[in-house]
Every structure is written in C-alpha cells, then in structure tokens.
Amino acid sequence: MSEPVAGEAVAPVAAAEQTPSNPPAPAPAPADKDAKDAKPAEEAAPKKLSGAELKKLKQAEKQAKRAQAKSTGPPSTQQGGPSKEQKQKEQKQKQSQQKDDNSRPLPLRRRPSQSTAPPQQQTKKESKRSQKELGLFFGHLYSQPRQHSMVGASKDAHPAVLALGLQYSSYVICGSTARMVGMLLAFKAVIESYQTPIGTSLARHLTNHHLSPQIDYLRSCRPLSISMGNAIRWLKDIIIKIDPSTPEAEAKRDLIEEIDMFIRERVTAAQKLIRDQAVTKILPGDVILTYASSSIVEQTLVQAHKAGVPFTVIVVDSKPLFEGKTLARKLANEGINVRYFLITGASHAIKDASKVFLGAHAMMSNGRLYSRVGTALVSMLAKSHSLPVIVLCESVKFTEKVALDSIVGNEVAPADEILSEAERVSLLPVEPHLPANHPSKNKDDDKNAAEGNKSGPLDVLKWVEGSENLHHLQVLYDVTPAEYINMVITEYGSLPPSSVPVVHRLSTNT
C-alpha cells in the first residue's frame, strides 16, 4: 500500500527533471479500494504544483545547472531546442535590463563623456593650441574672431557693410574716427534699402533683426572701437524713439538726417573746434613731437603751418602698421619740416622736442588715455623731460569704462602683419637650422622635393605657426596713466584728465 503513495509523492520531482521535449507522464490514479488508505498519505505529502509553478521550478534548476557548469568548466552541449529557448529568454532579459537602464538619468549623462577615438584626437589638438595661446598674458584676446573675406558672412549683411568690413580687416580704413564715420555711412545705405515686414514696426524690427547682423559682421572683421560703440548706442536709441504711427518713408528719411547731423556735429564741427584751440598752443620755434598718426593732430599741424607759425615736427613710429610714415609724408608735402624716428630712437627724439601732441583711441573715465601701443612710453619720456603732453580727442571717444591696464581689453595684430616682406626674406636662411621634427618643415620638404620649389616668404609664417615654443604677439593699444597727461583738448574746451567723466555725461545728455 505504501508504494503507490510514495510514487505520487515523487512524481512532481521526477517530472521536473525531465526535458520539455518529453513531458512528464501523468501519475497513476490509486485504486478505489485503496482510496481510504491513500487519503492520510496524500494529506502528509506536498500538494501538486500548477503549470506556472512547474515552469518557475524548471527555470530555477536550469539556472543552477548553468551556474554550476560555468564554475566547473565550459558549458556542456545541449540539444538544439532548449538552447534556442534559453538564448531567447536571455535576450529578453537583456532587453528588459537595457530598458530599465535607459530609464535611469545617470547613464544618459555619462554617455557624452564616452567619446570615440577621432574626437579624442581633436581634443588633443585643441588642448595643444589652447596651451600655446593661454600661456600668454594676452591669450584671451585670440578668441576674438577675425574675418578677412566674405566667406561665412551672414546672408543678411548688406553689400556696403561687407565692403566696409574688408576695409577694416585690411587696415585700409584705420583710426577710430574714420571707422566710426564709415560705419554710419554704411548704415545709411542699410536704412535706405530696408523695408518693414508686415505685422511689425520699424522701431522694433530694424534694430534687432536688420542692424544686428551688420554689427556682428563688422565686429568679426575687427573689434569695435569705443567711438563706434557710442555711435551704435546713440543710433539704437534714436530708432527706439520713433513713433510707430510714423510712415516708413518719413521715418527712414528722419534717421538718415539724424546720422548726417551726428557726423556734422560730433565729428566735423568738433574737430574744427579742437583744431582751433590746439593751434594756439603752438608757438614760433616749437618742436612738436607726435606718435603714430592722428587725423585731428594732422589737421592742427597743417592749420598752424598755414597760419604762418614756424615750427618743426618729429614723428615717432612703430610696427606693425607704421602709420607715422603716412603722416610724415603728408606733412612733408605741405612744406612742414619733419623728422622721422622709430620707437627705438624715441629717447633721442624727445631731447629736441618742446611739446608732445597725441591723438586718442579713447579716454577712460579714470582719466587714462587708451591709444596706439607706444603712446605710454612716449608720454613717460616726455614727463621725465618735463615736457607738456597735450591730447586732442573728441567727446564721442569718451567712455564710462575704467582701464587699469592694457591686458584685459586690447586688440592683437595678426602674425602676418608683424613681419614685413623684407624681414621674411631675411629669415629664409634660418630654415636649415629648424628642428628635424618640425611639422611645417617636414611638410614643406616633401612638397618642395616633389615640385622642385624653394621656400618662400610665406613659409616663414608657417614656421611660427608650427612651432610650439614660438609665438608672435603684437598688441595694438596701451594705457597711459593720467599723471603723464597735462591737458585734454575737446570741443568743450581744455580740461584736465580728471574732468573726462563730467564731459562724457554732458555729451551724452545733450
């Protein structure tokens, strides 16, 4: 009687050990005569498992077998049917795990950091370049864009602005006042061709959607000067104040008239007043020393010569623009006695001078002069020789900004403007002494060997660009402390450097 009961108890376990291809046979039913005796045994034995419970039990046993096989050695070969089902189940489990992982935010944040090999090479190049540039005091100035052509210019840029930007980048138009006037004249052409879109007003659309692309392109060609920034703020303020009910043709005509009046009052009339006041400071027999080139200084010297005052001019000049050459040539053509020195001879030139006339790029609110690099050196030499330093500057160049040094804000000249053509030719014999692993030299040697050409002046710039320890640096402006300046002549009169913020407030409120 005990054997059938034991067979029923063992039947589920035996069925679990069988493969799915051979399903377990149903346990034999007990005889009717033994039913009463079997009931107590059935109560003591475990209950029969359902189909779902049997599947779970099978999966648990299979996982235990796979874990044991992995720990002991290579997995044993199984039949084709079960292995496919196992693979499908494992794939489903992996997919479900991937879905769970994708729902988490942390792996998504880490994915961008897991870059491939090519981006790593780019970051290495960028890091080398940044280390080369950021190692300098003026490394932050190299981030400023420099546009030398119309390639990549905005499609909204006006043709007049495109031509003006190229003249800026090539220094055809040089000097803060000339650049400001050229910009305003280009804006006149922009306003004339402007048409207000339907559903908008001229006061809102012209500034943000039409003038901004023009300003961005000019800034990409060369950083804006202080006077250009003042003129842009003035023009935007005029545009905002236009009544929306004003017809478009009338509003455009008023804007053009305002620009003409601004140039006439803040530039032409201001320079005439400054010139008339500065002429009175030139006495017979004076030797006027000036640095680089300034349009208002040139007008003053020519006016004094036409007035019959006998005097001599000393022009001190320096790289990279050599603006003083043009000034000395113009003054000599007017019949003025001119002597020309480079900045290296300024200490000798200052001994013969009696007064120093300087132009300005801007006058800061703390009374400091922001002008062409080398101006501070000339001013300090004049102070050491007790010579008066007179700055001729229009009020449109005044700013509320404060400059303590010339490192934070400045402009860098490109490397190809530092070395002249003759200097590049003189450096060509240095090529054999370049390191053998120099990148530019290896490339040039391969090209020259293939084409049979010799290195030219342009290859000298490639030597500098390919060198990790050599870098060209030429800033265009410096800051002169107020204690080295005796007088600032503006259209509002002669004043000390400490009165610059007062005149700036007066000029902006009128």
Short mmCIF file of C-alpha atoms in Angstrom, two decimals:
data_model
loop_
_atom_site.label_atom_id
_atom_site.label_comp_id
_atom_site.label_asym_id
_atom_site.label_seq_id
_atom_site.Cartn_x
_atom_site.Cartn_y
_atom_site.Cartn_z
CA MET A 1 0.00 0.00 0.00
CA SER A 2 2.96 2.34 0.61
CA GLU A 3 4.44 2.13 -2.90
CA PRO A 4 1.65 3.98 -4.76
CA VAL A 5 1.69 6.70 -2.14
CA ALA A 6 5.45 7.08 -2.46
CA GLY A 7 5.09 7.15 -6.25
CA GLU A 8 2.65 10.04 -6.05
CA ALA A 9 4.97 11.99 -3.78
CA VAL A 10 7.98 11.54 -6.03
CA ALA A 11 6.10 12.16 -9.28
CA PRO A 12 6.43 16.00 -9.35
CA VAL A 13 10.19 15.88 -8.73
CA ALA A 14 10.73 13.30 -11.43
CA ALA A 15 8.66 15.28 -13.84
CA ALA A 16 10.74 18.38 -13.16
CA GLU A 17 13.98 16.62 -14.09
CA GLN A 18 12.61 15.60 -17.50
CA THR A 19 13.25 17.78 -20.55
CA PRO A 20 10.47 19.91 -22.04
CA SER A 21 10.50 17.71 -25.17
CA ASN A 22 9.45 14.71 -23.08
CA PRO A 23 6.59 15.91 -20.89
CA PRO A 24 6.05 14.01 -17.64
CA ALA A 25 3.51 11.16 -17.76
CA PRO A 26 0.51 11.56 -15.52
CA ALA A 27 0.77 9.70 -12.21
CA PRO A 28 -1.37 6.55 -12.00
CA ALA A 29 -4.59 7.03 -10.14
CA PRO A 30 -4.94 4.96 -6.96
CA ALA A 31 -7.42 2.12 -6.87
CA ASP A 32 -10.82 2.62 -5.32
CA LYS A 33 -10.16 0.02 -2.69
CA ASP A 34 -7.07 1.88 -1.52
CA ALA A 35 -8.68 5.35 -1.56
CA LYS A 36 -9.33 5.43 2.11
CA ASP A 37 -5.79 4.32 2.94
CA ALA A 38 -4.29 6.84 0.47
CA LYS A 39 -6.04 9.92 1.88
CA PRO A 40 -3.91 10.21 5.01
CA ALA A 41 -0.77 9.80 2.90
CA GLU A 42 -1.90 12.47 0.40
CA GLU A 43 -2.50 14.91 3.21
CA ALA A 44 1.03 14.31 4.50
CA ALA A 45 2.57 14.58 1.01
CA PRO A 46 3.07 18.01 -0.72
CA LYS A 47 0.36 19.37 -2.97
CA LYS A 48 0.59 19.09 -6.74
CA LEU A 49 2.24 22.09 -8.48
CA SER A 50 0.47 24.14 -11.11
CA GLY A 51 1.82 24.70 -14.63
CA ALA A 52 3.25 28.13 -13.79
CA GLU A 53 4.95 26.81 -10.68
CA LEU A 54 6.46 23.96 -12.67
CA LYS A 55 7.90 26.43 -15.20
CA LYS A 56 9.46 28.52 -12.44
CA LEU A 57 10.93 25.41 -10.89
CA LYS A 58 12.38 24.34 -14.24
CA GLN A 59 13.94 27.76 -14.82
CA ALA A 60 15.47 27.74 -11.36
CA GLU A 61 17.01 24.32 -11.94
CA LYS A 62 18.35 25.32 -15.35
CA GLN A 63 19.95 28.48 -13.95
CA ALA A 64 21.53 26.42 -11.18
CA LYS A 65 22.90 23.97 -13.73
CA ARG A 66 24.33 26.78 -15.90
CA ALA A 67 25.95 28.43 -12.90
CA GLN A 68 27.48 25.12 -11.87
CA ALA A 69 28.71 24.46 -15.42
CA LYS A 70 30.32 27.90 -15.65
CA SER A 71 32.10 27.43 -12.33
CA THR A 72 33.45 23.98 -13.21
CA GLY A 73 34.36 24.44 -16.85
CA PRO A 74 33.00 25.07 -20.36
CA PRO A 75 29.26 24.63 -20.71
CA SER A 76 28.10 21.21 -21.80
CA THR A 77 26.42 20.80 -25.14
CA GLN A 78 22.70 20.67 -25.07
CA GLN A 79 20.08 19.86 -27.58
CA GLY A 80 19.16 22.42 -30.23
CA GLY A 81 15.63 23.05 -28.95
CA PRO A 82 16.42 24.01 -25.34
CA SER A 83 19.46 26.10 -26.26
CA LYS A 84 17.40 28.28 -28.60
CA GLU A 85 14.77 28.85 -25.97
CA GLN A 86 17.43 29.73 -23.43
CA LYS A 87 19.01 32.20 -25.83
CA GLN A 88 15.66 33.82 -26.48
CA LYS A 89 14.98 34.08 -22.77
CA GLU A 90 18.42 35.54 -22.15
CA GLN A 91 17.92 38.09 -24.92
CA LYS A 92 14.57 39.08 -23.46
CA GLN A 93 16.17 39.51 -20.05
CA LYS A 94 18.96 41.66 -21.53
CA GLN A 95 16.45 43.81 -23.40
CA SER A 96 14.40 44.31 -20.25
CA GLN A 97 17.57 45.27 -18.35
CA GLN A 98 18.54 47.74 -21.09
CA LYS A 99 15.09 49.31 -20.93
CA ASP A 100 15.44 49.71 -17.19
CA ASP A 101 18.93 51.19 -17.61
CA ASN A 102 17.70 53.62 -20.28
CA SER A 103 15.04 54.90 -17.90
CA ARG A 104 17.71 55.97 -15.46
CA PRO A 105 19.09 59.54 -15.91
CA LEU A 106 22.67 58.95 -14.75
CA PRO A 107 23.83 56.74 -17.65
CA LEU A 108 22.45 59.30 -20.11
CA ARG A 109 24.60 62.00 -18.55
CA ARG A 110 27.68 59.85 -18.76
CA ARG A 111 27.26 58.88 -22.40
CA PRO A 112 28.70 62.12 -23.91
CA SER A 113 31.90 61.58 -21.93
CA GLN A 114 32.39 58.17 -23.56
CA SER A 115 33.74 59.61 -26.81
CA THR A 116 35.31 57.69 -29.68
CA ALA A 117 38.90 57.89 -30.91
CA PRO A 118 38.57 60.71 -33.53
CA PRO A 119 37.06 63.23 -31.06
CA GLN A 120 39.91 62.44 -28.66
CA GLN A 121 42.40 63.41 -31.35
CA GLN A 122 40.55 66.68 -31.91
CA THR A 123 40.54 67.47 -28.20
CA LYS A 124 44.28 66.84 -28.09
CA LYS A 125 44.86 69.31 -30.92
CA GLU A 126 42.61 71.87 -29.28
CA SER A 127 44.32 71.39 -25.93
CA LYS A 128 47.75 71.92 -27.51
CA ARG A 129 46.54 75.04 -29.26
CA SER A 130 44.90 76.38 -26.11
CA GLN A 131 48.01 75.71 -24.05
CA LYS A 132 50.08 77.61 -26.59
CA GLU A 133 47.74 80.59 -26.58
CA LEU A 134 46.53 80.65 -22.99
CA GLY A 135 50.08 80.55 -21.72
CA LEU A 136 50.38 84.22 -22.70
CA PHE A 137 49.05 87.21 -20.80
CA PHE A 138 47.10 88.15 -23.90
CA GLY A 139 45.90 84.61 -24.71
CA HIS A 140 42.26 85.52 -24.12
CA LEU A 141 42.42 88.07 -26.95
CA TYR A 142 42.93 85.32 -29.55
CA SER A 143 39.35 84.14 -29.03
CA GLN A 144 38.14 87.26 -30.82
CA PRO A 145 37.11 86.39 -34.42
CA ARG A 146 38.91 87.92 -37.37
CA GLN A 147 37.17 87.92 -40.77
CA HIS A 148 39.41 88.51 -43.79
CA SER A 149 36.90 87.68 -46.52
CA MET A 150 33.20 87.49 -47.19
CA VAL A 151 33.22 83.69 -46.84
CA GLY A 152 30.97 82.71 -43.99
CA ALA A 153 29.34 86.12 -43.74
CA SER A 154 25.69 86.31 -42.80
CA LYS A 155 23.23 86.38 -45.68
CA ASP A 156 21.59 89.41 -44.03
CA ALA A 157 24.77 91.50 -44.28
CA HIS A 158 24.37 94.47 -46.62
CA PRO A 159 26.84 94.82 -49.55
CA ALA A 160 28.01 98.20 -48.23
CA VAL A 161 28.73 96.61 -44.84
CA LEU A 162 30.58 93.70 -46.47
CA ALA A 163 32.86 96.09 -48.36
CA LEU A 164 33.43 98.18 -45.23
CA GLY A 165 34.36 95.12 -43.16
CA LEU A 166 37.03 94.10 -45.64
CA GLN A 167 38.47 97.62 -45.48
CA TYR A 168 38.57 97.31 -41.69
CA SER A 169 40.39 93.97 -41.68
CA SER A 170 42.96 95.13 -44.26
CA TYR A 171 43.54 98.46 -42.43
CA VAL A 172 42.54 100.48 -45.47
CA ILE A 173 40.29 102.42 -43.09
CA CYS A 174 42.28 102.84 -39.88
CA GLY A 175 41.64 105.11 -36.93
CA SER A 176 38.65 105.12 -34.60
CA THR A 177 37.05 108.27 -36.04
CA ALA A 178 37.37 107.14 -39.66
CA ARG A 179 35.96 103.72 -38.81
CA MET A 180 33.00 105.28 -36.99
CA VAL A 181 32.17 107.62 -39.87
CA GLY A 182 32.46 104.77 -42.39
CA MET A 183 30.12 102.65 -40.27
CA LEU A 184 27.46 105.37 -40.05
CA LEU A 185 27.62 105.99 -43.80
CA ALA A 186 27.16 102.25 -44.41
CA PHE A 187 24.20 102.25 -42.03
CA LYS A 188 22.62 104.98 -44.16
CA ALA A 189 22.68 102.61 -47.13
CA VAL A 190 21.26 99.84 -44.93
CA ILE A 191 18.37 102.02 -43.78
CA GLU A 192 17.59 103.22 -47.31
CA SER A 193 17.20 99.63 -48.56
CA TYR A 194 15.23 98.49 -45.51
CA GLN A 195 11.56 97.53 -45.73
CA THR A 196 9.48 96.82 -42.65
CA PRO A 197 7.82 93.36 -42.77
CA ILE A 198 4.05 93.18 -42.47
CA GLY A 199 2.83 92.86 -38.90
CA THR A 200 5.86 94.55 -37.30
CA SER A 201 7.03 98.09 -36.67
CA LEU A 202 10.22 99.75 -37.84
CA ALA A 203 11.29 100.66 -34.29
CA ARG A 204 11.23 97.02 -33.16
CA HIS A 205 12.33 95.14 -36.26
CA LEU A 206 15.08 97.39 -37.64
CA THR A 207 17.31 97.25 -34.57
CA ASN A 208 17.20 93.57 -33.64
CA HIS A 209 16.68 91.87 -36.99
CA HIS A 210 18.37 94.14 -39.52
CA LEU A 211 21.12 96.17 -37.85
CA SER A 212 22.38 93.39 -35.57
CA PRO A 213 23.72 91.20 -38.43
CA GLN A 214 25.56 94.22 -39.84
CA ILE A 215 27.17 94.99 -36.48
CA ASP A 216 28.13 91.35 -35.92
CA TYR A 217 29.90 91.20 -39.28
CA LEU A 218 31.83 94.40 -38.61
CA ARG A 219 32.83 93.05 -35.21
CA SER A 220 34.07 89.83 -36.81
CA CYS A 221 36.32 91.82 -39.16
CA ARG A 222 37.83 93.88 -36.37
CA PRO A 223 36.80 94.70 -32.77
CA LEU A 224 34.62 97.78 -32.49
CA SER A 225 36.22 100.96 -31.21
CA ILE A 226 34.85 102.99 -28.29
CA SER A 227 33.54 105.67 -30.62
CA MET A 228 31.80 103.06 -32.78
CA GLY A 229 30.11 101.61 -29.71
CA ASN A 230 28.92 105.07 -28.65
CA ALA A 231 27.55 105.74 -32.13
CA ILE A 232 25.71 102.40 -32.22
CA ARG A 233 24.07 103.06 -28.85
CA TRP A 234 23.06 106.53 -30.00
CA LEU A 235 21.53 105.18 -33.24
CA LYS A 236 19.58 102.45 -31.43
CA ASP A 237 18.21 105.00 -29.00
CA ILE A 238 17.04 107.17 -31.91
CA ILE A 239 15.35 104.19 -33.61
CA ILE A 240 13.53 103.12 -30.45
CA LYS A 241 12.07 106.61 -30.01
CA ILE A 242 10.41 106.58 -33.45
CA ASP A 243 6.64 106.85 -33.22
CA PRO A 244 5.02 103.62 -34.58
CA SER A 245 2.40 105.74 -36.38
CA THR A 246 5.10 107.48 -38.46
CA PRO A 247 5.10 106.34 -42.11
CA GLU A 248 8.07 104.19 -43.07
CA ALA A 249 9.41 106.56 -45.73
CA GLU A 250 9.30 109.50 -43.33
CA ALA A 251 10.93 107.52 -40.51
CA LYS A 252 13.77 106.40 -42.78
CA ARG A 253 14.30 109.95 -44.01
CA ASP A 254 14.46 111.20 -40.40
CA LEU A 255 17.01 108.55 -39.45
CA ILE A 256 19.28 109.46 -42.36
CA GLU A 257 19.07 113.13 -41.40
CA GLU A 258 19.93 112.27 -37.79
CA ILE A 259 23.02 110.34 -38.92
CA ASP A 260 24.18 113.27 -41.08
CA MET A 261 23.65 115.67 -38.18
CA PHE A 262 25.58 113.38 -35.81
CA ILE A 263 28.58 113.27 -38.16
CA ARG A 264 28.41 117.01 -38.71
CA GLU A 265 28.18 117.96 -35.03
CA ARG A 266 30.14 115.25 -33.20
CA VAL A 267 32.93 114.82 -35.76
CA THR A 268 33.31 117.64 -38.29
CA ALA A 269 32.42 120.59 -36.03
CA ALA A 270 34.13 119.00 -33.03
CA GLN A 271 37.40 118.55 -34.91
CA LYS A 272 37.25 122.16 -36.13
CA LEU A 273 36.84 123.48 -32.57
CA ILE A 274 39.65 121.25 -31.26
CA ARG A 275 41.93 122.27 -34.12
CA ASP A 276 41.36 125.99 -33.49
CA GLN A 277 42.15 125.61 -29.78
CA ALA A 278 45.21 123.42 -30.34
CA VAL A 279 46.72 125.85 -32.87
CA THR A 280 47.01 128.46 -30.13
CA LYS A 281 49.29 126.10 -28.18
CA ILE A 282 51.90 126.06 -30.99
CA LEU A 283 54.36 128.91 -30.62
CA PRO A 284 57.05 130.06 -33.09
CA GLY A 285 60.14 127.89 -32.85
CA ASP A 286 58.36 124.95 -31.20
CA VAL A 287 59.35 121.40 -31.95
CA ILE A 288 56.17 119.30 -31.81
CA LEU A 289 56.62 115.59 -31.22
CA THR A 290 53.76 113.24 -32.14
CA TYR A 291 53.41 109.50 -32.17
CA ALA A 292 51.92 107.33 -34.94
CA SER A 293 49.12 109.12 -36.78
CA SER A 294 46.02 111.04 -35.74
CA SER A 295 43.68 112.87 -38.08
CA ILE A 296 43.00 115.69 -35.62
CA VAL A 297 46.73 116.16 -34.91
CA GLU A 298 47.39 116.29 -38.64
CA GLN A 299 44.71 118.96 -39.13
CA THR A 300 46.16 121.01 -36.27
CA LEU A 301 49.70 120.95 -37.62
CA VAL A 302 48.59 121.82 -41.16
CA GLN A 303 46.41 124.68 -39.87
CA ALA A 304 49.29 126.10 -37.82
CA HIS A 305 51.59 125.93 -40.83
CA LYS A 306 49.02 127.72 -42.98
CA ALA A 307 48.75 130.37 -40.27
CA GLY A 308 52.44 131.11 -40.77
CA VAL A 309 53.76 129.75 -37.47
CA PRO A 310 57.34 128.46 -37.90
CA PHE A 311 57.78 125.11 -36.14
CA THR A 312 59.24 121.63 -36.64
CA VAL A 313 57.59 118.24 -36.29
CA ILE A 314 59.12 115.00 -35.03
CA VAL A 315 57.14 111.86 -35.92
CA VAL A 316 57.83 108.73 -33.87
CA ASP A 317 56.54 105.50 -35.37
CA SER A 318 56.50 101.76 -34.69
CA LYS A 319 55.28 98.43 -36.01
CA PRO A 320 53.05 96.83 -37.14
CA LEU A 321 51.04 99.49 -39.00
CA PHE A 322 53.69 102.24 -39.43
CA GLU A 323 51.00 104.92 -39.51
CA GLY A 324 53.61 107.57 -38.85
CA LYS A 325 55.06 107.12 -42.34
CA THR A 326 51.81 108.32 -43.90
CA LEU A 327 51.61 111.28 -41.52
CA ALA A 328 55.23 112.31 -42.15
CA ARG A 329 54.68 112.12 -45.92
CA LYS A 330 51.55 114.29 -45.77
CA LEU A 331 53.20 116.91 -43.56
CA ALA A 332 56.28 117.00 -45.77
CA ASN A 333 54.07 117.52 -48.82
CA GLU A 334 52.55 120.54 -47.04
CA GLY A 335 56.01 122.07 -46.65
CA ILE A 336 56.49 121.35 -42.94
CA ASN A 337 59.95 120.43 -41.68
CA VAL A 338 59.61 116.82 -40.49
CA ARG A 339 61.95 114.36 -38.81
CA TYR A 340 61.04 110.68 -38.64
CA PHE A 341 62.11 108.29 -35.82
CA LEU A 342 61.23 104.74 -34.91
CA ILE A 343 60.18 103.94 -31.37
CA THR A 344 63.68 102.64 -30.64
CA GLY A 345 65.01 106.19 -31.08
CA ALA A 346 62.30 107.92 -29.02
CA SER A 347 64.68 108.62 -26.13
CA HIS A 348 66.89 110.65 -28.50
CA ALA A 349 63.99 112.33 -30.29
CA ILE A 350 62.43 113.57 -27.05
CA LYS A 351 65.55 115.63 -26.24
CA ASP A 352 64.86 118.03 -29.11
CA ALA A 353 61.09 118.37 -28.55
CA SER A 354 59.29 121.20 -26.75
CA LYS A 355 55.71 119.87 -26.75
CA VAL A 356 54.03 116.50 -27.32
CA PHE A 357 50.74 116.26 -29.24
CA LEU A 358 48.93 112.93 -29.11
CA GLY A 359 45.78 111.50 -30.62
CA ALA A 360 43.44 109.16 -28.76
CA HIS A 361 41.57 105.98 -29.41
CA ALA A 362 39.52 106.60 -26.24
CA MET A 363 39.60 108.49 -22.95
CA MET A 364 38.65 106.38 -19.96
CA SER A 365 36.54 107.52 -17.05
CA ASN A 366 39.54 107.42 -14.70
CA GLY A 367 41.39 109.91 -16.94
CA ARG A 368 43.65 107.36 -18.62
CA LEU A 369 44.46 107.52 -22.31
CA TYR A 370 43.80 104.44 -24.45
CA SER A 371 45.78 104.84 -27.66
CA ARG A 372 48.18 103.15 -30.09
CA VAL A 373 50.77 100.96 -28.37
CA GLY A 374 53.88 103.01 -27.62
CA THR A 375 51.94 106.12 -26.55
CA ALA A 376 52.55 105.38 -22.87
CA LEU A 377 56.30 105.12 -23.49
CA VAL A 378 56.39 108.46 -25.29
CA SER A 379 54.33 110.12 -22.55
CA MET A 380 56.61 108.81 -19.81
CA LEU A 381 59.68 110.04 -21.67
CA ALA A 382 58.06 113.47 -22.04
CA LYS A 383 57.24 113.54 -18.32
CA SER A 384 60.84 112.69 -17.45
CA HIS A 385 61.96 115.68 -19.58
CA SER A 386 59.27 118.00 -18.13
CA LEU A 387 57.54 118.39 -21.49
CA PRO A 388 53.80 119.15 -21.68
CA VAL A 389 51.68 116.29 -23.08
CA ILE A 390 48.53 117.50 -24.85
CA VAL A 391 45.85 115.04 -26.01
CA LEU A 392 43.45 116.02 -28.79
CA CYS A 393 40.25 113.99 -28.50
CA GLU A 394 36.60 114.38 -29.48
CA SER A 395 33.98 113.74 -26.80
CA VAL A 396 32.50 110.89 -28.83
CA LYS A 397 35.59 108.90 -27.82
CA PHE A 398 34.91 109.32 -24.11
CA THR A 399 33.62 106.31 -22.22
CA GLU A 400 32.40 105.47 -18.75
CA LYS A 401 34.68 102.42 -18.68
CA VAL A 402 37.72 102.29 -16.43
CA ALA A 403 41.04 100.82 -17.63
CA LEU A 404 43.79 99.92 -15.19
CA ASP A 405 45.97 98.10 -17.71
CA SER A 406 46.09 97.10 -21.36
CA ILE A 407 45.83 93.34 -20.75
CA VAL A 408 42.12 92.86 -20.02
CA GLY A 409 40.93 94.61 -23.17
CA ASN A 410 43.04 95.04 -26.27
CA GLU A 411 43.40 94.04 -29.91
CA VAL A 412 46.01 91.69 -31.35
CA ALA A 413 47.53 92.19 -34.78
CA PRO A 414 47.72 89.05 -36.96
CA ALA A 415 51.10 87.36 -37.27
CA ASP A 416 51.43 88.11 -40.98
CA GLU A 417 51.35 91.85 -40.20
CA ILE A 418 54.27 91.77 -37.78
CA LEU A 419 56.92 90.55 -40.21
CA SER A 420 57.32 92.60 -43.37
CA GLU A 421 58.19 91.07 -46.73
CA ALA A 422 61.85 92.04 -46.40
CA GLU A 423 62.07 90.60 -42.90
CA ARG A 424 60.60 87.30 -44.06
CA VAL A 425 63.13 87.08 -46.89
CA SER A 426 65.97 87.75 -44.42
CA LEU A 427 64.77 84.83 -42.25
CA LEU A 428 64.80 82.26 -45.06
CA PRO A 429 68.45 81.20 -44.41
CA VAL A 430 67.34 80.03 -40.96
CA GLU A 431 65.39 77.11 -42.47
CA PRO A 432 68.27 74.53 -42.33
CA HIS A 433 68.58 75.16 -38.58
CA LEU A 434 64.96 74.23 -37.84
CA PRO A 435 64.48 71.01 -35.85
CA ALA A 436 64.15 67.87 -37.93
CA ASN A 437 60.83 67.03 -36.29
CA HIS A 438 59.32 70.43 -37.02
CA PRO A 439 55.89 69.76 -38.62
CA SER A 440 55.94 72.65 -41.06
CA LYS A 441 59.46 71.79 -42.21
CA ASN A 442 58.61 68.16 -42.93
CA LYS A 443 55.58 69.09 -44.98
CA ASP A 444 57.46 71.75 -46.90
CA ASP A 445 60.36 69.42 -47.61
CA ASP A 446 58.03 66.85 -49.14
CA LYS A 447 56.28 69.42 -51.30
CA ASN A 448 59.49 71.09 -52.40
CA ALA A 449 61.08 67.75 -53.24
CA ALA A 450 58.08 66.79 -55.35
CA GLU A 451 57.69 70.11 -57.12
CA GLY A 452 61.29 71.30 -57.10
CA ASN A 453 60.40 74.65 -55.48
CA LYS A 454 62.25 76.57 -52.81
CA SER A 455 60.80 78.05 -49.65
CA GLY A 456 59.27 81.49 -49.99
CA PRO A 457 58.49 84.37 -47.62
CA LEU A 458 55.09 82.93 -46.77
CA ASP A 459 56.73 79.77 -45.43
CA VAL A 460 58.30 81.80 -42.61
CA LEU A 461 54.85 82.32 -41.09
CA LYS A 462 54.26 78.56 -41.25
CA TRP A 463 57.40 78.03 -39.20
CA VAL A 464 55.95 80.18 -36.46
CA GLU A 465 52.53 78.54 -36.59
CA GLY A 466 54.02 75.04 -36.46
CA SER A 467 56.30 75.81 -33.52
CA GLU A 468 55.10 75.00 -30.03
CA ASN A 469 57.55 77.33 -28.24
CA LEU A 470 57.43 80.35 -30.57
CA HIS A 471 54.52 82.71 -30.92
CA HIS A 472 54.05 86.14 -32.47
CA LEU A 473 52.42 88.75 -30.28
CA GLN A 474 51.69 92.37 -31.20
CA VAL A 475 49.03 94.31 -29.31
CA LEU A 476 47.71 97.49 -30.90
CA TYR A 477 46.88 99.64 -27.86
CA ASP A 478 48.22 100.57 -24.45
CA VAL A 479 47.02 102.65 -21.49
CA THR A 480 48.71 105.90 -20.40
CA PRO A 481 48.19 106.90 -16.74
CA ALA A 482 46.53 110.27 -16.11
CA GLU A 483 49.55 111.68 -14.28
CA TYR A 484 51.51 111.71 -17.54
CA ILE A 485 48.90 113.88 -19.32
CA ASN A 486 48.81 117.64 -18.79
CA MET A 487 45.79 118.64 -20.88
CA VAL A 488 42.95 117.17 -22.92
CA ILE A 489 41.52 119.44 -25.62
CA THR A 490 37.92 118.67 -26.65
CA GLU A 491 35.14 120.61 -28.38
CA TYR A 492 34.01 121.65 -24.88
CA GLY A 493 37.37 123.29 -24.14
CA SER A 494 40.68 122.42 -22.50
CA LEU A 495 40.39 120.35 -19.36
CA PRO A 496 42.46 118.07 -17.10
CA PRO A 497 42.12 114.27 -17.42
CA SER A 498 40.09 114.13 -14.20
CA SER A 499 37.23 116.02 -15.89
CA VAL A 500 36.65 113.35 -18.55
CA PRO A 501 33.61 111.75 -16.81
CA VAL A 502 31.95 115.18 -16.46
CA VAL A 503 32.30 115.91 -20.18
CA HIS A 504 31.09 112.41 -21.02
CA ARG A 505 27.88 112.91 -19.05
CA LEU A 506 27.43 116.33 -20.64
CA SER A 507 27.87 114.99 -24.16
CA THR A 508 25.55 112.01 -23.70
CA ASN A 509 22.73 114.05 -22.16
CA THR A 510 22.62 116.63 -24.96
#
